[in-house]
CSV table of C-alpha atoms and ligand atoms in Angstrom, one decimal:
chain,number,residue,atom,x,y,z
A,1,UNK,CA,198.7,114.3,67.7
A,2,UNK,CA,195.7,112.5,67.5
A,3,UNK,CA,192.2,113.3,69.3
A,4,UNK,CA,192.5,110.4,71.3
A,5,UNK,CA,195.8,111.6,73.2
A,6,UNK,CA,194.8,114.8,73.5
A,7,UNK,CA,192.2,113.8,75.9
A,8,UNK,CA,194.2,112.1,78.1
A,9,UNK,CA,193.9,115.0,80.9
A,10,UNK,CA,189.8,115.1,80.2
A,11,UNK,CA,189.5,111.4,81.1
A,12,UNK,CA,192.1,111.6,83.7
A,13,UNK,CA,189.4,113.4,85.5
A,14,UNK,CA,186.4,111.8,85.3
A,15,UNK,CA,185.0,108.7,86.5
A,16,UNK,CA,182.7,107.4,84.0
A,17,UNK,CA,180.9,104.8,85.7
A,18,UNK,CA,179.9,107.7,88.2
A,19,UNK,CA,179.3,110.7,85.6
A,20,UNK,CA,177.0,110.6,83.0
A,21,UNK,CA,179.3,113.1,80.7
A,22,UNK,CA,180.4,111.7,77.6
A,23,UNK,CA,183.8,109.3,77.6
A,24,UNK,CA,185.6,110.9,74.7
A,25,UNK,CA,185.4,108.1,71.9
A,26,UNK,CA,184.9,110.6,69.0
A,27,UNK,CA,183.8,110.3,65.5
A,28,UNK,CA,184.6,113.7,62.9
A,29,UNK,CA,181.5,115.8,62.7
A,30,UNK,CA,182.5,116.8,59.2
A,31,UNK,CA,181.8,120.4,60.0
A,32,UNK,CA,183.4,123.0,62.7
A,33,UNK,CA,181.2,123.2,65.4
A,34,UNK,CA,181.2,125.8,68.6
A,35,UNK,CA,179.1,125.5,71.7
A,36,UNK,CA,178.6,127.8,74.7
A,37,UNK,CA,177.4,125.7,77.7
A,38,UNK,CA,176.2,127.5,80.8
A,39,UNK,CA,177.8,125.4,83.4
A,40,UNK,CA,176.8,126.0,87.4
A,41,UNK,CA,179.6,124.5,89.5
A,42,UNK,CA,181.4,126.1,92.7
A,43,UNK,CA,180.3,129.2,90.6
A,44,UNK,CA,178.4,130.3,87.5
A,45,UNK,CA,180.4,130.5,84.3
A,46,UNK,CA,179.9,129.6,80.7
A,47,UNK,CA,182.2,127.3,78.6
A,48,UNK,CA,183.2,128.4,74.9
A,49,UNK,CA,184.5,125.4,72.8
A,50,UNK,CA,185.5,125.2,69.5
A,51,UNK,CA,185.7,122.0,67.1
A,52,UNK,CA,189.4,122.0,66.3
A,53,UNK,CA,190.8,118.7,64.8
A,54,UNK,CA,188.3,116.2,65.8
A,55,UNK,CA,188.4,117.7,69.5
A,56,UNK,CA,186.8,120.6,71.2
A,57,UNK,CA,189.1,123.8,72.9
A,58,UNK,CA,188.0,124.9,75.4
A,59,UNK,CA,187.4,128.1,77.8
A,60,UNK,CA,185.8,129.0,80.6
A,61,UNK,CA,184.4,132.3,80.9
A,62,UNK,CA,183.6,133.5,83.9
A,63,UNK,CA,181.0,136.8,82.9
A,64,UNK,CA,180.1,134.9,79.6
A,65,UNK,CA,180.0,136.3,75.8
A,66,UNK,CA,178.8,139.9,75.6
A,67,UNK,CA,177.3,140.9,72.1
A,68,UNK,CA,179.0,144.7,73.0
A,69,UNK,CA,182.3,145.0,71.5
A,70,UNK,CA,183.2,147.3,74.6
A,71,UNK,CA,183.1,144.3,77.1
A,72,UNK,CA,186.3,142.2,77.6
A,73,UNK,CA,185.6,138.9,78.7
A,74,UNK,CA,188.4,136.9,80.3
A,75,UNK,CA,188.2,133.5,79.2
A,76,UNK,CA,190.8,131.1,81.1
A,77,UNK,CA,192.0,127.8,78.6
A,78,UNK,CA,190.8,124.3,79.8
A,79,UNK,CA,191.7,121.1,78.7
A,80,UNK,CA,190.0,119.8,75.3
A,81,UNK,CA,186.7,117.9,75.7
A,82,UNK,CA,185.7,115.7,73.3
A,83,UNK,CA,183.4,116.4,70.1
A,84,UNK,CA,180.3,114.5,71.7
A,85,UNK,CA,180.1,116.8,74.5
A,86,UNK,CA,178.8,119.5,72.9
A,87,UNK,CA,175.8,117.4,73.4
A,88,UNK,CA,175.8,117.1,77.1
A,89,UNK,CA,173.9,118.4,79.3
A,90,UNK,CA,172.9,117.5,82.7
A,91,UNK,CA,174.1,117.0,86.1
A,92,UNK,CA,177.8,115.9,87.2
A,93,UNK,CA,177.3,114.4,90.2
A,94,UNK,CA,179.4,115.7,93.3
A,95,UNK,CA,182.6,114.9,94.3
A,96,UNK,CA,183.2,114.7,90.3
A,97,UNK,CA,185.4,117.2,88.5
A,98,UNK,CA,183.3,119.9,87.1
A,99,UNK,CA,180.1,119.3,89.8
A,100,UNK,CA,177.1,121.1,88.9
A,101,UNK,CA,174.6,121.7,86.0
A,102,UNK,CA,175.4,122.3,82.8
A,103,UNK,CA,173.2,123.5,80.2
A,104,UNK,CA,173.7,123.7,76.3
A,105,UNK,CA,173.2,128.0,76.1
A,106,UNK,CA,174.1,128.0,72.4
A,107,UNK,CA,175.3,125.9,69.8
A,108,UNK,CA,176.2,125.8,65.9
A,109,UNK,CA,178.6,126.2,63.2
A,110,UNK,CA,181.6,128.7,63.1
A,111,UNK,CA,184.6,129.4,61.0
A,112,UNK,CA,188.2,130.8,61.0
A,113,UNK,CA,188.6,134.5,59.7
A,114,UNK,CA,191.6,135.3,61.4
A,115,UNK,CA,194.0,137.1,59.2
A,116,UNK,CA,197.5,138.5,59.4
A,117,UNK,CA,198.8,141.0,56.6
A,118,UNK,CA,195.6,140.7,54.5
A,119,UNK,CA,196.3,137.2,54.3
A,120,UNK,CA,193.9,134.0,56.1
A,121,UNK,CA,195.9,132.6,59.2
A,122,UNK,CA,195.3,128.5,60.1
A,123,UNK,CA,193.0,128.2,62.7
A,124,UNK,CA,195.9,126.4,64.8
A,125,UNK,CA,198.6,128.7,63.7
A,126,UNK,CA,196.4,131.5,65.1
A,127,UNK,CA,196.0,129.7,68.2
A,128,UNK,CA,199.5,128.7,68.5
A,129,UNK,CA,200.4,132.6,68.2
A,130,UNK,CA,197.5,133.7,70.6
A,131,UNK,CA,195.0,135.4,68.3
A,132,UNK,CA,191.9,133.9,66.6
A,133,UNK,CA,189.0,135.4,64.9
A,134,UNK,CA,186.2,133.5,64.1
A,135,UNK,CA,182.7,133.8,63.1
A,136,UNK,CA,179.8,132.4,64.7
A,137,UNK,CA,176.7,131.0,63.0
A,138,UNK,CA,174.8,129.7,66.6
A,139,UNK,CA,171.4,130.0,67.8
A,140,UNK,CA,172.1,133.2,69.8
A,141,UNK,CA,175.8,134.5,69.7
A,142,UNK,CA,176.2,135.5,65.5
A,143,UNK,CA,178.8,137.4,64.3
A,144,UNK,CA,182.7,138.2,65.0
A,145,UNK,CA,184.4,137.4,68.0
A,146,UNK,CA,188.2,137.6,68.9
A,147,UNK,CA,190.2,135.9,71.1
A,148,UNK,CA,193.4,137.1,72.6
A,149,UNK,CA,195.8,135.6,75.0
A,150,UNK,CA,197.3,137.8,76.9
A,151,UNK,CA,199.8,137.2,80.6
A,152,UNK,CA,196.2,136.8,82.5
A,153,UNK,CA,194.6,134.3,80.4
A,154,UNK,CA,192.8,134.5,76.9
A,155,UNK,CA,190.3,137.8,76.6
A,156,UNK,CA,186.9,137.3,74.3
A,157,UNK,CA,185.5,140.2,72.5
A,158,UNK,CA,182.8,141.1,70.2
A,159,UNK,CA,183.9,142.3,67.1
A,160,UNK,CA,182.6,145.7,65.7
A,161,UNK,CA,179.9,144.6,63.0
A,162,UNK,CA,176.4,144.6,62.1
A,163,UNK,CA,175.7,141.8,64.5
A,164,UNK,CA,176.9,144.3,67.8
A,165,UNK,CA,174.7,145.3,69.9
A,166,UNK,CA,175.3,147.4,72.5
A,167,UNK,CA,172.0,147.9,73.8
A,168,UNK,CA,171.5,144.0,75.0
A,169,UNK,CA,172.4,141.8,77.9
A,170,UNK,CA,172.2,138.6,76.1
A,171,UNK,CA,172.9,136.6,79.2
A,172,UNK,CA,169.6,137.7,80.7
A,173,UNK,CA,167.7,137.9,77.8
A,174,UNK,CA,167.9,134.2,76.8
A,175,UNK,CA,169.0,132.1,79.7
A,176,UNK,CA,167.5,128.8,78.3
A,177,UNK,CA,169.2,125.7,76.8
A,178,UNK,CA,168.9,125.7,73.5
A,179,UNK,CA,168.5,121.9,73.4
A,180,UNK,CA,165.8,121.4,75.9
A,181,UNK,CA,164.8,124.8,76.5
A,182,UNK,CA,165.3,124.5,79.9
A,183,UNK,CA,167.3,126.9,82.6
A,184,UNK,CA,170.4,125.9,84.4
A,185,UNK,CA,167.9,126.6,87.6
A,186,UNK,CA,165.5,124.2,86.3
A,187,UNK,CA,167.8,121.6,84.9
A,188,UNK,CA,169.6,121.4,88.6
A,189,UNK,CA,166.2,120.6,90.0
A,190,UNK,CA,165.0,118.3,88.2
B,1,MN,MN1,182.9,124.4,83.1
């Protein structure tokens, strides 16, 4: 399928003479790409997206990444965005789908380890069979991290490595953008 169609339910959404977020005409970054944005609408979550064949998977997740391999974080599937909005940031005006502030909380590069038998599993076969394993190069989040689907939605989990840490709320520790080093507090107000 190509990008293009796959976006079909993003744009379906959105009103882009109204909302400032980007309208899905996507170029290949050449590399895979992840982004967590911080995104305050009817309430606080954090969206986890993935650069998968020219568009970006998505999940929302409601508690956010944890760097403590104990925590389960539910993280519910949404409709792919496109590659350029792992750029936005801003606000998305009322009455439009999403309304709130988003923030960029962490960005950069990851890559598929996810492996079945000893042997390296296709990023979209993984997905296709409800188990990825990937790891994250990004500004804050680094390391492992798994994602499961299971009959409540998809659970995301910090894999048991050097890069764990138990002893950290990361959440709290850096709430800023890491593109304008801004809050999601300040960003609304501004
Ligand atoms: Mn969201």
């Amino acid at each position: 399928m190509f990008p293009e169609d796959r976006l079909s339910e993003y744009k379906k959404k959105r009103d882009f003479r109204v909302t400032s977020e980007p309208s899905g005409d996507s170029i290949s970054s050449g590399s895979q790409i992840f982004v967590v944005q911080k995104h305050y609408a009817r309430s606080l979550h954090y969206d986890l997206r993935l650069e998968v064949n020219g568009t970006l998977k998505s999940w929302a997740v409601p508690k956010g990444p944890s760097t403590n391999p104990k925590d389960k974080r539910l993280a519910i599937e949404t409709e792919d965005h496109p590659l350029e909005y792992a750029n936005f940031e801003g606000v998305i005006p009322e009455g439009q789908y999403g309304a709130g502030t988003v923030i960029v909380w962490d960005a950069g590069y990851y890559r598929n380890i996810t492996e079945k038998d000893g042997q390296r599993v296709p990023l979209e076969d993984a997905l296709e069979n409800g188990h990825i394993a990937i790891w994250l190069e990004g500004r804050k989040l680094k390391g492992g991290y798994a994602l499961t689907r299971t009959a409540r939605g998809w659970i995301l989990v910090k894999m048991k490595d050097e890069l764990a840490d138990a002893s950290r709320d990361i959440l709290k520790a850096e709430p800023r953008s890491v593109l304008s080093g801004r809050t999601v507090e300040e960003m609304s107000a501004r």
